[in-house]
mmCIF file of C-alpha atoms in Angstrom:
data_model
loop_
_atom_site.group_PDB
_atom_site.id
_atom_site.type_symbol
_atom_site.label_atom_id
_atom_site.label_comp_id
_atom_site.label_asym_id
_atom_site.label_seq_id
_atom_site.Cartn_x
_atom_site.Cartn_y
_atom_site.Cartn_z
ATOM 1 C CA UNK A 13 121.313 71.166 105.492
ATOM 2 C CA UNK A 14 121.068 74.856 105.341
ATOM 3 C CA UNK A 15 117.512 74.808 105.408
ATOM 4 C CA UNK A 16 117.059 72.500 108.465
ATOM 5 C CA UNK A 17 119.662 75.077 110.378
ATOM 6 C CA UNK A 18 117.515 77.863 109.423
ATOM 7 C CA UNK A 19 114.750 75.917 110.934
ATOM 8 C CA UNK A 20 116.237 75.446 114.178
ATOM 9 C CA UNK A 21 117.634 78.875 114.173
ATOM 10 C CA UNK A 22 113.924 80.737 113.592
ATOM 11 C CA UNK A 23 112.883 77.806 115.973
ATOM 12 C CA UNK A 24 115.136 78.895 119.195
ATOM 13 C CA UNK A 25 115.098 82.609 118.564
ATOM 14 C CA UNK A 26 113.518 84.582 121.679
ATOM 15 C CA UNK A 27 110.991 87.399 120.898
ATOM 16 C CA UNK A 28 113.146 90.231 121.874
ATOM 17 C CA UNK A 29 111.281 93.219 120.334
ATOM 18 C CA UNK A 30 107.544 91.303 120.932
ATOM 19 C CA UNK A 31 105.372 93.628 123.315
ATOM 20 C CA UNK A 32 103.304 90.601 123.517
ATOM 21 C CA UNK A 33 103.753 88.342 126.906
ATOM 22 C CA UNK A 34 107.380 87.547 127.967
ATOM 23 C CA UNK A 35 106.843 83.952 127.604
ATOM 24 C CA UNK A 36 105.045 84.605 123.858
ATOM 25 C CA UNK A 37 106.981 82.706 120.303
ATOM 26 C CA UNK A 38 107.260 85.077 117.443
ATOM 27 C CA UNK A 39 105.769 83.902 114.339
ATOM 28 C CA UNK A 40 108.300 81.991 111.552
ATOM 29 C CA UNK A 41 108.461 85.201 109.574
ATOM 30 C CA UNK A 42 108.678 87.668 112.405
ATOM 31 C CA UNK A 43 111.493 85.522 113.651
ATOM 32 C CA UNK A 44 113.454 85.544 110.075
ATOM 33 C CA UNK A 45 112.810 88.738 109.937
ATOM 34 C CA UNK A 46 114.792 89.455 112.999
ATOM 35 C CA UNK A 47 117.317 86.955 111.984
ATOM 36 C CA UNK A 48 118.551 89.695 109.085
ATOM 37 C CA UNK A 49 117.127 93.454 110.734
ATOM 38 C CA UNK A 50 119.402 92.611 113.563
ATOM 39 C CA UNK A 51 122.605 92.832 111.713
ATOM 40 C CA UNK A 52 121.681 95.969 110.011
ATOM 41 C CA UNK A 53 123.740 98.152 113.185
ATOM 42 C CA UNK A 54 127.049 96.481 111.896
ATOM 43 C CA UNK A 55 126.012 96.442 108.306
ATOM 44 C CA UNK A 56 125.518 100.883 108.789
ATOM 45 C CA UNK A 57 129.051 100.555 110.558
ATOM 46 C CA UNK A 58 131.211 98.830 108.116
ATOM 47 C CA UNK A 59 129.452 100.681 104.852
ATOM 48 C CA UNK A 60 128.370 104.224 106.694
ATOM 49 C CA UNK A 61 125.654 104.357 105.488
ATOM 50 C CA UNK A 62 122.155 104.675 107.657
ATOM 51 C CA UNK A 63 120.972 101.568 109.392
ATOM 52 C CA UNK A 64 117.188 102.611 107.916
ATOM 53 C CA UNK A 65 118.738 102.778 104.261
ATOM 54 C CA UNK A 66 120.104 99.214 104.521
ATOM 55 C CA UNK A 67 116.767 98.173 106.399
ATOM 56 C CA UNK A 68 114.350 99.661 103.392
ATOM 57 C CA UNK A 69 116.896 97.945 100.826
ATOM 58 C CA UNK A 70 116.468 94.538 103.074
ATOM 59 C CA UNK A 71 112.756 95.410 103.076
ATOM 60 C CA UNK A 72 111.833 95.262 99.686
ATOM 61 C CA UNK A 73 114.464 93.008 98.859
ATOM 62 C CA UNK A 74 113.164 90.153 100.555
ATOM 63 C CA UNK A 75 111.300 91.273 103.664
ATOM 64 C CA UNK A 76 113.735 90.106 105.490
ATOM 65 C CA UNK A 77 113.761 86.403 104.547
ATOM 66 C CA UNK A 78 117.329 85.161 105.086
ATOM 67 C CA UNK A 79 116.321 81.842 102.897
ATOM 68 C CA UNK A 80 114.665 84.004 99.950
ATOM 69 C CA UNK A 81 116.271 83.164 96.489
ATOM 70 C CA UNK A 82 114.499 84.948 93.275
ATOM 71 C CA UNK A 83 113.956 83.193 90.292
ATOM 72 C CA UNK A 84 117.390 84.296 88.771
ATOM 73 C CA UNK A 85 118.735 83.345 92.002
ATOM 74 C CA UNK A 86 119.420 86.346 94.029
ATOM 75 C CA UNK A 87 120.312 84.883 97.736
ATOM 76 C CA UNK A 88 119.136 85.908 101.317
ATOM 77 C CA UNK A 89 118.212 88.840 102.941
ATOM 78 C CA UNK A 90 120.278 91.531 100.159
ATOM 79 C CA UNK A 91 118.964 89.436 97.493
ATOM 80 C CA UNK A 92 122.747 89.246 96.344
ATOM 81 C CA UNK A 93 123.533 87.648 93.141
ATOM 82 C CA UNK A 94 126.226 84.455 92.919
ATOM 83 C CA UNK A 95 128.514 86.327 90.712
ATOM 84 C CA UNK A 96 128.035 89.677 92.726
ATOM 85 C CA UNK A 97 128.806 87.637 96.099
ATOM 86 C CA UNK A 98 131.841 86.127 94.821
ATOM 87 C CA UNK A 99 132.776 90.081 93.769
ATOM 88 C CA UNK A 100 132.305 90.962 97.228
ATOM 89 C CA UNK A 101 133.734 88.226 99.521
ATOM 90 C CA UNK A 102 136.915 88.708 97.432
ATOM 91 C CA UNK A 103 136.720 92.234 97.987
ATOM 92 C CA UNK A 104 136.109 92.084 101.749
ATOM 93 C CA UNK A 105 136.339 88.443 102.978
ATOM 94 C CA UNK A 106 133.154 87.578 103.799
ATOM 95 C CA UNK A 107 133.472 83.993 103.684
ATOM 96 C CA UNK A 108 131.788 81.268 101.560
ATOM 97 C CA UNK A 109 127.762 81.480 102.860
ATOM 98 C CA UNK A 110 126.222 83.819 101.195
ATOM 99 C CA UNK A 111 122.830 82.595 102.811
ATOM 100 C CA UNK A 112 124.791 83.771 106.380
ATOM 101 C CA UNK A 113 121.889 86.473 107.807
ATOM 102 C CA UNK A 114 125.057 88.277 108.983
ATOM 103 C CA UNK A 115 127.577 88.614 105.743
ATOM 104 C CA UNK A 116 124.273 88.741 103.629
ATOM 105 C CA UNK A 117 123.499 91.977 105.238
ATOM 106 C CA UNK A 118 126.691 93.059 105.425
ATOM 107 C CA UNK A 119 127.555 92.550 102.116
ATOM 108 C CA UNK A 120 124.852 94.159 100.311
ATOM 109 C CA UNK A 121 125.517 97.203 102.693
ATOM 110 C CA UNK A 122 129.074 97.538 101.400
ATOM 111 C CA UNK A 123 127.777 97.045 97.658
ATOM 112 C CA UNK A 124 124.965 99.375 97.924
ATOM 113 C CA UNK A 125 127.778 101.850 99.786
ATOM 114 C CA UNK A 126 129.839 101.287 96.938
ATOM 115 C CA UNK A 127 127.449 102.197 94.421
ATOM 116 C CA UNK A 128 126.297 105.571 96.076
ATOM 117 C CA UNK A 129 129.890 106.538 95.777
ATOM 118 C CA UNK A 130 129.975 105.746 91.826
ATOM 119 C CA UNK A 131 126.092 107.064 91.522
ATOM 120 C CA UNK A 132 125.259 108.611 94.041
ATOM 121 C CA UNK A 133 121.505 108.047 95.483
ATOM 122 C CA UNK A 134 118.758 107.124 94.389
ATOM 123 C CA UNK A 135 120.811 106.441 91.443
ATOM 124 C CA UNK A 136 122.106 103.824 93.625
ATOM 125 C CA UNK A 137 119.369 101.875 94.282
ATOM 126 C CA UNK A 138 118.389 101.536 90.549
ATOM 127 C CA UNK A 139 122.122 100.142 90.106
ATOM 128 C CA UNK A 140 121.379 97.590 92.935
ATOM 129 C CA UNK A 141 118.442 96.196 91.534
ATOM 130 C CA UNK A 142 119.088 96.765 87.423
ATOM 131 C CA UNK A 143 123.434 96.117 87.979
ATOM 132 C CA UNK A 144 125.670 99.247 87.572
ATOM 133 C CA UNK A 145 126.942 98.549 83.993
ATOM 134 C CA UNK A 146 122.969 98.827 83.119
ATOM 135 C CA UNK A 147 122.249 102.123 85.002
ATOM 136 C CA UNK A 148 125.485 103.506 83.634
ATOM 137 C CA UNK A 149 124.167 102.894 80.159
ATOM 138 C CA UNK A 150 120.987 104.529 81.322
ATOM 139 C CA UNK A 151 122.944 107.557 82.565
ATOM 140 C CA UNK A 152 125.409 107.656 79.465
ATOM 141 C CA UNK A 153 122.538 107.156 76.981
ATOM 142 C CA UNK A 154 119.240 107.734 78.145
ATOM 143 C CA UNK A 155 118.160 104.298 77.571
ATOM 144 C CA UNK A 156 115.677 103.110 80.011
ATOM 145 C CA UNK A 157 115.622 101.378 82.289
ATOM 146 C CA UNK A 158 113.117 97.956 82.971
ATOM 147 C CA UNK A 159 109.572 99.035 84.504
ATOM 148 C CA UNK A 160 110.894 96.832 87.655
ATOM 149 C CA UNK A 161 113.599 98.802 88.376
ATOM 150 C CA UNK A 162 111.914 102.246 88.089
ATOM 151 C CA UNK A 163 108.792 100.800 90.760
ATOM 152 C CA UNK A 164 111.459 99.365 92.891
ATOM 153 C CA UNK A 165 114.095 102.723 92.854
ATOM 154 C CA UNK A 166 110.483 104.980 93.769
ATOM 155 C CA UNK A 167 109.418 103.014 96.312
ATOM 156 C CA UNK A 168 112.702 103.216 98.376
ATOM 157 C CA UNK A 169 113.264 107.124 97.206
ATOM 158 C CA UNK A 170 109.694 107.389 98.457
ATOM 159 C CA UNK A 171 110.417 106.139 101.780
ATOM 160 C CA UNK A 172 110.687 108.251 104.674
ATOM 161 C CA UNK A 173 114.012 110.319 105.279
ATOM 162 C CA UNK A 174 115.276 108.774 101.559
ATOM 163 C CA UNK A 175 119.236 109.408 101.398
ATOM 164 C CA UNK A 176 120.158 111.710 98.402
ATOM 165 C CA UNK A 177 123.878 111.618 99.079
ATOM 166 C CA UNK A 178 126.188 108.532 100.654
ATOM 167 C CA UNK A 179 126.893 111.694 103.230
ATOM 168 C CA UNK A 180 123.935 112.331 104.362
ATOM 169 C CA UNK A 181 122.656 109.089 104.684
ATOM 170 C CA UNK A 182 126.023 108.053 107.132
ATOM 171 C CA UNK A 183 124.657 111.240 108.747
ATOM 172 C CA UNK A 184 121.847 109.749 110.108
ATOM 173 C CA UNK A 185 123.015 106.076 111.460
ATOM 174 C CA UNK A 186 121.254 105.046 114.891
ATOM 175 C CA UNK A 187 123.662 106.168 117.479
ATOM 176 C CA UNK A 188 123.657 102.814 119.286
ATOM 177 C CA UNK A 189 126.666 102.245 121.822
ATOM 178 C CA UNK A 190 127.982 99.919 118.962
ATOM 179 C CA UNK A 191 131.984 99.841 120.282
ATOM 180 C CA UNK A 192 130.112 97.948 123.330
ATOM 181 C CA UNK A 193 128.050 95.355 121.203
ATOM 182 C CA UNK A 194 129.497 92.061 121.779
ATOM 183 C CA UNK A 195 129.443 91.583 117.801
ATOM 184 C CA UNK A 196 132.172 94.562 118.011
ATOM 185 C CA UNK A 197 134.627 92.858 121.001
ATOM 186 C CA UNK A 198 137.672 90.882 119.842
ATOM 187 C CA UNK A 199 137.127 87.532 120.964
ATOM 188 C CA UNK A 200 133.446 87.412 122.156
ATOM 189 C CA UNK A 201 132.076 85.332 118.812
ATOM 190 C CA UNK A 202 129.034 86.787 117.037
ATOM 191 C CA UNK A 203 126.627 87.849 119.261
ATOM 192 C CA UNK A 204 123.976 90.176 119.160
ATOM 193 C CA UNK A 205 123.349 92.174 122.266
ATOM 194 C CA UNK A 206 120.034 93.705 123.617
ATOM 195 C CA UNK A 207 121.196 97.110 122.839
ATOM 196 C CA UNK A 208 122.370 96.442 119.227
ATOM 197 C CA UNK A 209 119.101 94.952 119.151
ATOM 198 C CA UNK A 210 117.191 97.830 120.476
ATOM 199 C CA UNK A 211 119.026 99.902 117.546
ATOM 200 C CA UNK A 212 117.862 97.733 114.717
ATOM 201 C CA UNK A 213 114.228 98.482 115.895
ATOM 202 C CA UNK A 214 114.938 101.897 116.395
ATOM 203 C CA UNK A 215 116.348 101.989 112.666
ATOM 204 C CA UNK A 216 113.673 100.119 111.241
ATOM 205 C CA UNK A 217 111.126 102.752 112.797
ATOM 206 C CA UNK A 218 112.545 105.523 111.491
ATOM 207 C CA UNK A 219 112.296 103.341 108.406
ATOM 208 C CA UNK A 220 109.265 103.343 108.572
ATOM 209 C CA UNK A 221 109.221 99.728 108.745
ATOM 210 C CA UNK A 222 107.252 97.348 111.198
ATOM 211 C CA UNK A 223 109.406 94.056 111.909
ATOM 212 C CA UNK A 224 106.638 92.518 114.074
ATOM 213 C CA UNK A 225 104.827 91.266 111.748
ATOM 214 C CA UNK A 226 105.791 91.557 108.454
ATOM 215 C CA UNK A 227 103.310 90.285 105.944
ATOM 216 C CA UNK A 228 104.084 87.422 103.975
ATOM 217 C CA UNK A 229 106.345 88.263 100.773
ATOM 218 C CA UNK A 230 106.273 88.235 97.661
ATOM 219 C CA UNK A 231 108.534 87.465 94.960
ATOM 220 C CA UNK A 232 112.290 88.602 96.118
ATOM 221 C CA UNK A 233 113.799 91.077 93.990
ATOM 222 C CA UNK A 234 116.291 89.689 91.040
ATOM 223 C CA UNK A 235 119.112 92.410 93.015
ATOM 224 C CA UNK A 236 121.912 93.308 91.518
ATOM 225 C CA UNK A 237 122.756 92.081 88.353
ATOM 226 C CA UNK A 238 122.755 92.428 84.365
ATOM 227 C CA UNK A 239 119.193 91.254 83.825
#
């Protein structure tokens, strides 16, 4: 079932950041892509931090693949674990989908936001990927930590404009006219606007990440959790 709404959700979506012809359909994994990027404006709002730190973290995640599940079962486009998932809809009522584009980005926002405030960065993007009780082993003793999680915590601190503090990272959010999103207005659903939209692209630029196209991915991370 969720797979078949997925379908007719990448199916129907229009092309709203394709320079190509107005009329042109976005690929299946530009329009997945899309289907997680464009929640990264609310994601930066409810966590603070930067829309392009929660983009990068989607990005090698699961480039952007709302239906990506690892091997040890990491879900959608965070990559959050089941156990992790049922830590944070508790936490923040996010409801019982974890494979929703929308709570999948938001919730991996507000966990990696919660872990820069324990470790700080990039200390917590090694937690996200290895689980915090592991990195605060590696921090208390020195023991390292897997080969994955060192590629995986350079290649994000290696990205453009890298956050080294939760501050500075909520520094730089996209200063989109978010307060007039409709995804932001009691009683108008869960829309995405053309502006929001238009934020998301701007984030991912500053990213330095393309959205149209993204090449096909490979293995999603394992995220966030005791491996």
């Amino acid at each position: 079932m969720r797979r078949a709404r997925f379908a007719l959700l990448a199916g129907g979506l229009v092309a709203v950041w394709s320079s190509t012809a107005v009329f042109a359909s976005p690929s299946p994994v530009a329009a997945s892509a899309s289907l997680c990027a464009r929640h990264a404006v609310e994601a930066a709002q409810r966590s603070q931090l930067a829309a392009e730190t929660i983009l990068r973290v989607m990005h090698v995640e699961s480039r952007g693949r709302p239906d990506a599940r690892s091997h040890k079962g990491a879900m959608g486009c965070m990559q959050i674990m089941p156990a992790t998932w049922r830590y944070l809809t508790g936490k923040h009522g996010l409801g019982a989908d974890p494979w929703d584009p929308r709570m999948n980005m938001i919730g991996g926002a507000l966990y990696l936001a919660e872990l820069a405030r324990q470790f700080g960065f990039p200390g917590a993007y090694s937690a996200y990927n290895a689980g915090p009780a592991r990195y605060a082993r590696h921090v208390a003793t020195g023991a390292p930590l897997p080969r994955e999680t060192q590629l995986y915590t350079a290649s994000l601190t290696r990205a453009p404009h890298a956050p080294r503090s939760p501050s500075a990272a909520a520094s730089r959010q996209p200063r989109a006219r978010w307060q007039e999103a409709t995804l932001f207005m009691a009683g108008r659903g869960r829309g995405v606007n053309a502006s929001t939209e238009r934020a998301a692209e701007v984030a991912a630029s500053a990213a330095g990440i393309s959205l149209f196209p993204l090449a096909k991915a490979s293995e999603p991370s394992t995220g966030n959790s005791e491996k």
